mmCIF file of C-alpha atoms and ligand atoms in Angstrom:
data_model
loop_
_atom_site.group_PDB
_atom_site.id
_atom_site.type_symbol
_atom_site.label_atom_id
_atom_site.label_comp_id
_atom_site.label_asym_id
_atom_site.label_seq_id
_atom_site.Cartn_x
_atom_site.Cartn_y
_atom_site.Cartn_z
ATOM 1 C CA MET G 1 4.357 -28.919 -9.107
ATOM 2 C CA PHE G 2 2.030 -26.081 -6.822
ATOM 3 C CA ASP G 3 -1.834 -26.317 -5.660
ATOM 4 C CA VAL G 4 -2.052 -22.474 -5.272
ATOM 5 C CA ILE G 5 0.936 -19.605 -6.467
ATOM 6 C CA ILE G 6 0.497 -16.478 -4.450
ATOM 7 C CA VAL G 7 1.619 -13.495 -6.193
ATOM 8 C CA GLY G 8 2.576 -10.986 -2.771
ATOM 9 C CA ALA G 9 2.720 -11.724 0.318
ATOM 10 C CA GLY G 10 0.507 -8.730 1.589
ATOM 11 C CA THR G 11 -2.433 -9.183 4.131
ATOM 12 C CA ALA G 12 -4.368 -10.415 0.958
ATOM 13 C CA GLY G 13 -1.724 -13.138 -0.273
ATOM 14 C CA LEU G 14 -0.771 -14.313 2.887
ATOM 15 C CA SER G 15 -4.576 -14.873 4.085
ATOM 16 C CA ALA G 16 -4.985 -16.538 0.521
ATOM 17 C CA GLY G 17 -1.741 -18.396 2.017
ATOM 18 C CA ILE G 18 -3.589 -19.565 5.057
ATOM 19 C CA TYR G 19 -7.004 -20.118 3.197
ATOM 20 C CA THR G 20 -5.316 -22.973 1.282
ATOM 21 C CA ALA G 21 -2.377 -24.830 3.082
ATOM 22 C CA ARG G 22 -6.047 -25.328 5.426
ATOM 23 C CA SER G 23 -7.532 -26.329 2.640
ATOM 24 C CA GLY G 24 -4.868 -29.069 2.562
ATOM 25 C CA LYS G 25 -3.322 -27.924 -1.067
ATOM 26 C CA SER G 26 0.481 -26.842 -1.896
ATOM 27 C CA ALA G 27 1.335 -22.972 -1.729
ATOM 28 C CA LEU G 28 3.763 -20.958 -2.644
ATOM 29 C CA ILE G 29 4.120 -17.459 -2.244
ATOM 30 C CA LEU G 30 5.929 -15.267 -4.702
ATOM 31 C CA GLU G 31 7.370 -11.844 -3.223
ATOM 32 C CA SER G 32 9.537 -9.406 -4.705
ATOM 33 C CA LYS G 33 10.656 -7.159 -1.730
ATOM 34 C CA ALA G 34 9.424 -7.621 1.584
ATOM 35 C CA TYR G 35 6.214 -9.561 3.145
ATOM 36 C CA GLY G 36 2.973 -7.477 5.016
ATOM 37 C CA GLY G 37 2.305 -5.103 2.267
ATOM 38 C CA GLN G 38 1.253 -2.027 2.934
ATOM 39 C CA ILE G 39 0.227 -1.967 6.104
ATOM 40 C CA ILE G 40 3.564 -2.969 7.418
ATOM 41 C CA ASN G 41 4.296 0.872 7.586
ATOM 42 C CA THR G 42 1.262 1.771 9.224
ATOM 43 C CA PRO G 43 2.024 2.349 13.154
ATOM 44 C CA GLU G 44 -1.229 1.548 14.519
ATOM 45 C CA ILE G 45 -3.699 -0.473 13.065
ATOM 46 C CA GLU G 46 -7.364 -0.177 15.537
ATOM 47 C CA ASN G 47 -10.240 -0.703 12.998
ATOM 48 C CA TYR G 48 -9.228 -4.925 12.765
ATOM 49 C CA PRO G 49 -12.084 -6.759 13.818
ATOM 50 C CA GLY G 50 -11.365 -8.574 17.026
ATOM 51 C CA ILE G 51 -7.699 -6.469 17.223
ATOM 52 C CA LYS G 52 -8.781 -3.590 19.839
ATOM 53 C CA ASN G 53 -5.014 -2.010 18.636
ATOM 54 C CA ILE G 54 -1.480 -3.250 17.207
ATOM 55 C CA SER G 55 1.260 -1.797 15.080
ATOM 56 C CA GLY G 56 1.370 -3.103 11.016
ATOM 57 C CA PHE G 57 4.426 -4.422 11.954
ATOM 58 C CA GLU G 58 3.356 -6.881 14.869
ATOM 59 C CA PHE G 59 0.055 -7.332 11.954
ATOM 60 C CA ALA G 60 1.877 -8.255 9.202
ATOM 61 C CA THR G 61 4.614 -10.312 11.219
ATOM 62 C CA GLY G 62 1.518 -12.298 13.235
ATOM 63 C CA LEU G 63 -0.192 -12.782 9.637
ATOM 64 C CA TYR G 64 3.130 -14.533 8.023
ATOM 65 C CA GLU G 65 4.286 -16.051 10.320
ATOM 66 C CA GLN G 66 0.584 -17.771 10.262
ATOM 67 C CA ALA G 67 0.495 -18.508 6.510
ATOM 68 C CA VAL G 68 4.080 -20.583 6.850
ATOM 69 C CA GLY G 69 3.324 -21.775 10.419
ATOM 70 C CA LEU G 70 0.221 -23.619 8.758
ATOM 71 C CA GLY G 71 3.039 -24.870 5.775
ATOM 72 C CA ALA G 72 2.400 -21.812 2.930
ATOM 73 C CA GLU G 73 6.006 -21.684 1.052
ATOM 74 C CA VAL G 74 6.890 -18.273 0.628
ATOM 75 C CA ARG G 75 9.862 -17.373 -1.684
ATOM 76 C CA TYR G 76 11.447 -13.581 -2.273
ATOM 77 C CA GLU G 77 11.898 -13.600 -6.284
ATOM 78 C CA LYS G 78 9.850 -11.004 -8.458
ATOM 79 C CA VAL G 79 7.194 -13.030 -10.728
ATOM 80 C CA ILE G 80 7.460 -11.743 -14.330
ATOM 81 C CA SER G 81 5.245 -13.150 -16.120
ATOM 82 C CA ILE G 82 2.056 -15.789 -15.910
ATOM 83 C CA GLU G 83 1.752 -17.967 -19.267
ATOM 84 C CA ASP G 84 -2.242 -19.778 -19.312
ATOM 85 C CA GLU G 85 -1.465 -23.493 -20.446
ATOM 86 C CA GLY G 86 -4.756 -24.388 -19.670
ATOM 87 C CA GLU G 87 -4.916 -26.617 -16.293
ATOM 88 C CA ILE G 88 -1.523 -26.125 -15.948
ATOM 89 C CA LYS G 89 -0.513 -22.257 -14.570
ATOM 90 C CA VAL G 90 3.036 -21.337 -14.870
ATOM 91 C CA VAL G 91 4.632 -18.758 -13.282
ATOM 92 C CA ASN G 92 7.926 -17.145 -14.415
ATOM 93 C CA THR G 93 10.466 -15.266 -11.722
ATOM 94 C CA ALA G 94 13.845 -13.846 -12.780
ATOM 95 C CA GLU G 95 15.555 -16.861 -10.895
ATOM 96 C CA ASN G 96 13.053 -20.224 -12.069
ATOM 97 C CA SER G 97 9.487 -21.397 -13.517
ATOM 98 C CA TYR G 98 6.909 -22.546 -11.852
ATOM 99 C CA GLU G 99 4.053 -24.827 -12.249
ATOM 100 C CA CYS G 100 0.938 -24.658 -10.490
ATOM 101 C CA ARG G 101 -2.569 -25.388 -11.425
ATOM 102 C CA ALA G 102 -4.340 -21.745 -10.086
ATOM 103 C CA VAL G 103 -2.543 -18.070 -9.488
ATOM 104 C CA ILE G 104 -3.793 -15.664 -6.856
ATOM 105 C CA ILE G 105 -2.871 -12.212 -8.335
ATOM 106 C CA ALA G 106 -2.519 -10.475 -5.009
ATOM 107 C CA THR G 107 0.406 -7.522 -5.931
ATOM 108 C CA GLY G 108 -0.991 -4.625 -4.101
ATOM 109 C CA ALA G 109 0.011 -1.028 -4.727
ATOM 110 C CA LYS G 110 2.212 0.587 -4.797
ATOM 111 C CA ASN G 111 2.592 4.290 -3.900
ATOM 112 C CA ARG G 112 1.521 7.367 -5.517
ATOM 113 C CA GLN G 113 4.462 9.825 -7.199
ATOM 114 C CA LEU G 114 3.383 13.287 -5.964
ATOM 115 C CA GLY G 115 4.269 14.336 -9.538
ATOM 116 C CA ILE G 116 6.797 17.002 -8.482
ATOM 117 C CA PRO G 117 10.380 18.227 -9.784
ATOM 118 C CA ARG G 118 13.059 16.469 -8.538
ATOM 119 C CA GLU G 119 10.775 13.646 -6.730
ATOM 120 C CA GLU G 120 12.658 10.685 -7.494
ATOM 121 C CA ASP G 121 16.243 12.446 -6.962
ATOM 122 C CA LEU G 122 15.406 13.486 -2.885
ATOM 123 C CA ILE G 123 14.116 10.305 -1.965
ATOM 124 C CA GLY G 124 16.149 9.618 1.147
ATOM 125 C CA SER G 125 17.695 13.361 1.229
ATOM 126 C CA GLY G 126 14.319 14.786 1.939
ATOM 127 C CA ILE G 127 11.881 12.942 1.099
ATOM 128 C CA SER G 128 9.685 9.920 2.172
ATOM 129 C CA TYR G 129 6.575 7.724 1.396
ATOM 130 C CA CYS G 130 6.992 5.897 4.532
ATOM 131 C CA ALA G 131 6.736 8.005 8.269
ATOM 132 C CA THR G 132 7.374 5.086 10.161
ATOM 133 C CA CYS G 133 10.186 3.553 8.523
ATOM 134 C CA ASP G 134 11.758 7.918 8.492
ATOM 135 C CA GLY G 135 10.222 9.504 10.982
ATOM 136 C CA ALA G 136 12.574 9.405 13.409
ATOM 137 C CA PHE G 137 15.066 10.970 11.748
ATOM 138 C CA TYR G 138 13.138 14.341 12.042
ATOM 139 C CA ARG G 139 13.381 14.828 16.174
ATOM 140 C CA ASN G 140 12.432 18.158 16.238
ATOM 141 C CA LYS G 141 12.212 19.410 12.954
ATOM 142 C CA ALA G 142 9.391 21.032 10.560
ATOM 143 C CA VAL G 143 8.583 18.709 8.446
ATOM 144 C CA ALA G 144 5.347 18.472 5.728
ATOM 145 C CA VAL G 145 2.578 15.708 4.563
ATOM 146 C CA ALA G 146 1.062 15.376 1.274
ATOM 147 C CA GLY G 147 -2.448 14.241 1.079
ATOM 148 C CA GLY G 148 -5.613 13.769 2.739
ATOM 149 C CA GLY G 149 -6.589 9.980 3.283
ATOM 150 C CA ASN G 150 -6.142 7.419 6.458
ATOM 151 C CA THR G 151 -2.480 7.468 5.669
ATOM 152 C CA ALA G 152 -1.107 10.767 5.119
ATOM 153 C CA ILE G 153 -3.669 12.281 8.834
ATOM 154 C CA GLU G 154 -1.994 8.713 9.981
ATOM 155 C CA ASP G 155 1.180 9.705 9.259
ATOM 156 C CA ALA G 156 1.042 13.436 10.481
ATOM 157 C CA LEU G 157 -0.188 12.229 13.137
ATOM 158 C CA PHE G 158 2.176 9.392 14.178
ATOM 159 C CA LEU G 159 5.262 12.559 12.737
ATOM 160 C CA SER G 160 3.526 14.653 14.932
ATOM 161 C CA ASN G 161 4.546 13.766 18.534
ATOM 162 C CA TYR G 162 7.976 13.649 17.324
ATOM 163 C CA CYS G 163 8.745 16.988 14.841
ATOM 164 C CA SER G 164 8.542 20.637 16.076
ATOM 165 C CA LYS G 165 5.980 20.820 13.389
ATOM 166 C CA VAL G 166 3.679 19.569 11.317
ATOM 167 C CA TYR G 167 2.491 20.306 8.210
ATOM 168 C CA VAL G 168 -0.606 18.655 6.326
ATOM 169 C CA VAL G 169 -0.668 20.140 3.152
ATOM 170 C CA HIS G 170 -3.924 18.990 1.404
ATOM 171 C CA ARG G 171 -5.138 19.849 -2.478
ATOM 172 C CA ARG G 172 -8.683 20.298 -0.807
ATOM 173 C CA ASP G 173 -10.416 21.190 2.529
ATOM 174 C CA ALA G 174 -11.795 17.657 2.938
ATOM 175 C CA PHE G 175 -10.504 14.902 3.857
ATOM 176 C CA ARG G 176 -11.002 11.445 2.788
ATOM 177 C CA ALA G 177 -9.878 10.128 6.383
ATOM 178 C CA ASP G 178 -11.305 9.042 9.105
ATOM 179 C CA LEU G 179 -13.125 12.105 11.144
ATOM 180 C CA LYS G 180 -12.099 11.180 13.850
ATOM 181 C CA ASP G 181 -8.412 10.948 13.492
ATOM 182 C CA VAL G 182 -9.183 14.055 11.671
ATOM 183 C CA GLU G 183 -10.113 15.593 14.706
ATOM 184 C CA GLN G 184 -7.282 14.367 16.391
ATOM 185 C CA LEU G 185 -4.572 15.888 14.422
ATOM 186 C CA LYS G 186 -6.664 18.804 13.883
ATOM 187 C CA SER G 187 -5.966 19.140 18.105
ATOM 188 C CA ARG G 188 -2.680 19.235 18.024
ATOM 189 C CA GLU G 189 -0.616 22.468 18.705
ATOM 190 C CA ASN G 190 2.434 21.730 16.501
ATOM 191 C CA VAL G 191 0.383 20.667 13.401
ATOM 192 C CA GLU G 192 -0.517 23.332 10.878
ATOM 193 C CA PHE G 193 -3.131 22.683 7.541
ATOM 194 C CA VAL G 194 -2.421 23.745 4.945
ATOM 195 C CA LEU G 195 -5.358 23.294 2.429
ATOM 196 C CA ASN G 196 -6.916 24.292 -0.893
ATOM 197 C CA ALA G 197 -3.066 23.669 -2.011
ATOM 198 C CA ASN G 198 -1.147 21.327 -4.286
ATOM 199 C CA VAL G 199 3.321 21.027 -2.889
ATOM 200 C CA VAL G 200 4.627 22.116 -6.144
ATOM 201 C CA ALA G 201 8.731 22.079 -5.703
ATOM 202 C CA VAL G 202 10.833 21.633 -3.195
ATOM 203 C CA LEU G 203 13.624 23.846 -1.646
ATOM 204 C CA GLY G 204 16.837 22.859 -1.329
ATOM 205 C CA GLU G 205 20.285 21.300 -3.670
ATOM 206 C CA ASP G 206 20.772 18.210 -2.305
ATOM 207 C CA LYS G 207 18.401 18.206 1.143
ATOM 208 C CA VAL G 208 15.097 19.188 1.195
ATOM 209 C CA GLU G 209 15.368 22.584 2.945
ATOM 210 C CA GLY G 210 11.807 23.580 2.179
ATOM 211 C CA ILE G 211 8.794 23.175 0.126
ATOM 212 C CA GLU G 212 7.060 25.681 -1.666
ATOM 213 C CA VAL G 213 3.121 25.058 -2.211
ATOM 214 C CA LYS G 214 0.705 27.046 -4.658
ATOM 215 C CA ASP G 215 -3.000 27.471 -3.358
ATOM 216 C CA LYS G 216 -5.270 26.952 -5.037
ATOM 217 C CA ASN G 217 -8.126 29.925 -5.121
ATOM 218 C CA SER G 218 -5.908 32.691 -5.370
ATOM 219 C CA GLY G 219 -2.372 30.707 -7.091
ATOM 220 C CA GLU G 220 -0.384 32.593 -4.462
ATOM 221 C CA LEU G 221 2.670 30.690 -3.838
ATOM 222 C CA ARG G 222 4.189 29.754 -0.075
ATOM 223 C CA GLN G 223 7.425 29.019 0.146
ATOM 224 C CA ILE G 224 7.335 26.658 4.038
ATOM 225 C CA PRO G 225 10.653 25.166 5.373
ATOM 226 C CA VAL G 226 10.819 21.792 6.343
ATOM 227 C CA ALA G 227 13.572 19.750 6.574
ATOM 228 C CA GLY G 228 11.290 16.327 5.239
ATOM 229 C CA LEU G 229 8.546 15.897 2.569
ATOM 230 C CA PHE G 230 6.581 12.765 3.298
ATOM 231 C CA ILE G 231 4.033 12.115 0.272
ATOM 232 C CA ALA G 232 1.404 9.900 0.902
ATOM 233 C CA VAL G 233 -1.285 10.604 -1.902
ATOM 234 C CA GLY G 234 -2.081 7.734 -2.277
ATOM 235 C CA GLN G 235 -1.635 4.266 -3.985
ATOM 236 C CA GLU G 236 -1.011 2.435 -7.640
ATOM 237 C CA PRO G 237 -1.660 -1.280 -8.827
ATOM 238 C CA ASP G 238 1.947 -3.098 -10.049
ATOM 239 C CA ASN G 239 -0.154 -4.764 -12.223
ATOM 240 C CA GLN G 240 1.599 -4.187 -16.227
ATOM 241 C CA ALA G 241 3.777 -7.931 -16.301
ATOM 242 C CA PHE G 242 0.222 -9.653 -15.999
ATOM 243 C CA SER G 243 -1.409 -7.378 -18.710
ATOM 244 C CA ASN G 244 -0.950 -9.320 -21.720
ATOM 245 C CA LEU G 245 -2.896 -12.071 -19.794
ATOM 246 C CA VAL G 246 -5.454 -11.022 -17.072
ATOM 247 C CA ALA G 247 -7.985 -8.167 -18.275
ATOM 248 C CA LEU G 248 -6.969 -4.433 -16.484
ATOM 249 C CA ASP G 249 -9.136 -1.733 -15.431
ATOM 250 C CA SER G 250 -8.417 1.658 -17.851
ATOM 251 C CA THR G 251 -6.418 2.235 -14.112
ATOM 252 C CA GLY G 252 -4.386 -0.840 -14.102
ATOM 253 C CA TYR G 253 -6.492 -2.685 -11.476
ATOM 254 C CA VAL G 254 -6.592 -6.227 -12.620
ATOM 255 C CA VAL G 255 -11.063 -6.586 -13.000
ATOM 256 C CA ALA G 256 -12.883 -9.030 -10.774
ATOM 257 C CA LYS G 257 -15.700 -8.668 -8.459
ATOM 258 C CA GLU G 258 -16.108 -9.586 -4.497
ATOM 259 C CA ASP G 259 -16.044 -13.061 -6.101
ATOM 260 C CA CYS G 260 -12.084 -12.804 -6.854
ATOM 261 C CA LEU G 261 -12.075 -14.284 -10.265
ATOM 262 C CA THR G 262 -10.770 -12.357 -12.860
ATOM 263 C CA ASN G 263 -11.687 -13.680 -16.885
ATOM 264 C CA VAL G 264 -8.681 -16.151 -17.183
ATOM 265 C CA LYS G 265 -9.998 -19.555 -15.681
ATOM 266 C CA GLY G 266 -7.758 -20.770 -12.881
ATOM 267 C CA ILE G 267 -6.681 -17.059 -12.292
ATOM 268 C CA TYR G 268 -7.746 -15.249 -9.552
ATOM 269 C CA THR G 269 -7.347 -11.854 -7.567
ATOM 270 C CA ALA G 270 -7.149 -10.607 -3.572
ATOM 271 C CA GLY G 271 -7.011 -7.395 -2.360
ATOM 272 C CA ASP G 272 -6.151 -3.146 -3.141
ATOM 273 C CA CYS G 273 -4.725 -4.693 -6.681
ATOM 274 C CA ARG G 274 -8.057 -5.701 -7.807
ATOM 275 C CA THR G 275 -11.143 -3.476 -9.198
ATOM 276 C CA LYS G 276 -12.823 -2.697 -5.996
ATOM 277 C CA SER G 277 -14.829 0.168 -4.197
ATOM 278 C CA VAL G 278 -12.925 -0.568 -0.433
ATOM 279 C CA ARG G 279 -9.749 -0.977 0.289
ATOM 280 C CA GLN G 280 -8.902 -1.956 3.482
ATOM 281 C CA LEU G 281 -7.018 -4.272 6.008
ATOM 282 C CA THR G 282 -11.026 -6.188 6.089
ATOM 283 C CA THR G 283 -11.180 -6.184 2.803
ATOM 284 C CA ALA G 284 -7.541 -7.682 1.619
ATOM 285 C CA ALA G 285 -8.205 -10.604 3.966
ATOM 286 C CA ALA G 286 -11.841 -11.040 2.883
ATOM 287 C CA ASP G 287 -10.257 -11.536 -0.832
ATOM 288 C CA GLY G 288 -7.989 -13.364 0.523
ATOM 289 C CA ALA G 289 -10.712 -16.385 1.716
ATOM 290 C CA VAL G 290 -12.482 -16.338 -1.058
ATOM 291 C CA ALA G 291 -9.775 -15.930 -3.506
ATOM 292 C CA ALA G 292 -8.402 -19.480 -1.783
ATOM 293 C CA LEU G 293 -10.939 -20.834 -1.283
ATOM 294 C CA ALA G 294 -12.754 -20.543 -4.470
ATOM 295 C CA ALA G 295 -9.105 -21.388 -5.938
ATOM 296 C CA CYS G 296 -9.124 -24.844 -4.157
ATOM 297 C CA GLU G 297 -12.574 -25.524 -4.707
ATOM 298 C CA ARG G 298 -11.562 -25.532 -8.590
ATOM 299 C CA ILE G 299 -8.147 -27.452 -7.984
ATOM 300 C CA MET G 300 -10.557 -30.464 -6.500
HETATM 301 P P1 NAP N 1 -6.378 7.673 -0.559
HETATM 302 O O1 NAP N 1 -7.413 7.130 0.101
HETATM 303 O O2 NAP N 1 -6.475 7.331 -1.683
HETATM 304 O O3 NAP N 1 -6.584 9.355 -0.383
HETATM 305 C C1 NAP N 1 -5.081 10.032 -1.077
HETATM 306 C C2 NAP N 1 -4.549 11.309 -0.984
HETATM 307 O O4 NAP N 1 -3.908 12.189 -1.188
HETATM 308 C C3 NAP N 1 -6.436 12.111 -1.023
HETATM 309 O O5 NAP N 1 -6.640 13.202 -0.221
HETATM 310 C C4 NAP N 1 -5.984 12.842 -2.261
HETATM 311 O O6 NAP N 1 -6.620 14.144 -2.651
HETATM 312 C C5 NAP N 1 -4.687 12.622 -2.625
HETATM 313 N N1 NAP N 1 -4.380 12.632 -3.718
HETATM 314 C C6 NAP N 1 -4.172 11.644 -4.567
HETATM 315 N N2 NAP N 1 -3.223 12.469 -5.139
HETATM 316 C C7 NAP N 1 -2.688 13.675 -5.430
HETATM 317 C C8 NAP N 1 -2.067 14.051 -6.225
HETATM 318 N N3 NAP N 1 -1.176 14.188 -7.912
HETATM 319 N N4 NAP N 1 -1.966 16.117 -5.880
HETATM 320 C C9 NAP N 1 -1.660 15.430 -4.646
HETATM 321 N N5 NAP N 1 -2.805 15.273 -3.301
HETATM 322 C C10 NAP N 1 -3.642 13.949 -4.162
HETATM 323 O O7 NAP N 1 -5.096 6.666 -0.367
HETATM 324 P P2 NAP N 1 -3.933 6.051 1.177
HETATM 325 O O8 NAP N 1 -5.229 6.927 2.404
HETATM 326 O O9 NAP N 1 -2.780 6.211 0.720
HETATM 327 O O10 NAP N 1 -4.818 4.605 1.430
HETATM 328 C C11 NAP N 1 -5.370 3.855 0.635
HETATM 329 C C12 NAP N 1 -6.863 3.038 1.508
HETATM 330 O O11 NAP N 1 -5.725 2.684 2.251
HETATM 331 C C13 NAP N 1 -7.422 3.976 1.958
HETATM 332 O O12 NAP N 1 -8.991 3.195 1.140
HETATM 333 C C14 NAP N 1 -7.566 4.285 2.614
HETATM 334 O O13 NAP N 1 -8.694 4.170 3.686
HETATM 335 C C15 NAP N 1 -6.555 2.858 3.642
HETATM 336 N N6 NAP N 1 -5.990 3.098 4.813
HETATM 337 C C16 NAP N 1 -6.460 2.570 5.578
HETATM 338 C C17 NAP N 1 -6.049 2.387 7.328
HETATM 339 C C18 NAP N 1 -6.441 2.188 7.838
HETATM 340 O O14 NAP N 1 -7.858 2.231 7.753
HETATM 341 N N7 NAP N 1 -5.697 2.156 9.407
HETATM 342 C C19 NAP N 1 -4.252 3.321 6.820
HETATM 343 C C20 NAP N 1 -3.775 3.885 6.077
HETATM 344 C C21 NAP N 1 -4.753 3.806 4.599
HETATM 345 P P3 NAP N 1 -8.545 13.710 -3.135
HETATM 346 O O15 NAP N 1 -9.024 13.419 -1.658
HETATM 347 O O16 NAP N 1 -8.875 15.289 -3.207
HETATM 348 O O17 NAP N 1 -8.920 12.527 -3.885
#
């Protein structure tokens, strides 16, 4: 029996682990992949208050070590369902069933696909969702990045350090990304913006040899030779396993406000997996603290 089980070892989940452990409660963090969540693949973080500059890997590792050092336990098992038995909650993984008194769902979000033909087939053969992980394979080659948010612009900046040419393909001519980064990218000589355009096809049989983009206004098609396509068109939640238990909104996010309470007593949610307007590292960490303190207060 654990006091609190946290589903997900990203920024929100690990922060919840820190706050639960520091409240003197036992915390089990269940993670299906690796600790760190999305931020572990971010090359550089410079908007976390108090830390001027840090890599995503270093940040996530620090968070993990802090949570474990304070007594939170991390196990690598995928949660497949949660049962609400009133004061007791049962968290089922493929391997085990765990009992606890409160659950925090902190499942984050997964990469959204672009939805072009052969996208899945070519993952690892030119298509990637992680510039930090795969960028080194494209040293001195031309690549394209699809998207206009912070991830796409940061990925393009990172890739422009190594690649001969980086095409940024975005469906609008305005960016969600921070202006400072967009301006920095615009100043790079080996970067070309392909705006108001969508990637509609990948060229090449067994590996990416180019992309075809369609101009949204003219309908004109353009073929661009690239060895890699980095897709950074946002995230979507991964909460289907809990849809019979907690309320999800129409796009699959767990419904909760800033208090991180779900519609089920004793079940909380934190971070990018919940309904919210700002999904940032800071808000994920804040959610972890809020959810954990609420869970610990309920237990007491
Ligand atoms: P995002 O902000 O949701 O941006 C997704 C981008 O992809 C948007 O430009 C969007 O275009 C485009 N897009 C979405 N679906 C598309 C489709 N089907 N076809 C073509 N383009 C599509 O996602 P993100 O960049 O991954 O960032 C997610 C969150 O993490 C954001 O809150 C972001 O600020 C945060 N983040 C922060 C940092 C940091 O602080 N260092 C780093 C990375 C991410 P439209 O603009 O036209 O909708």
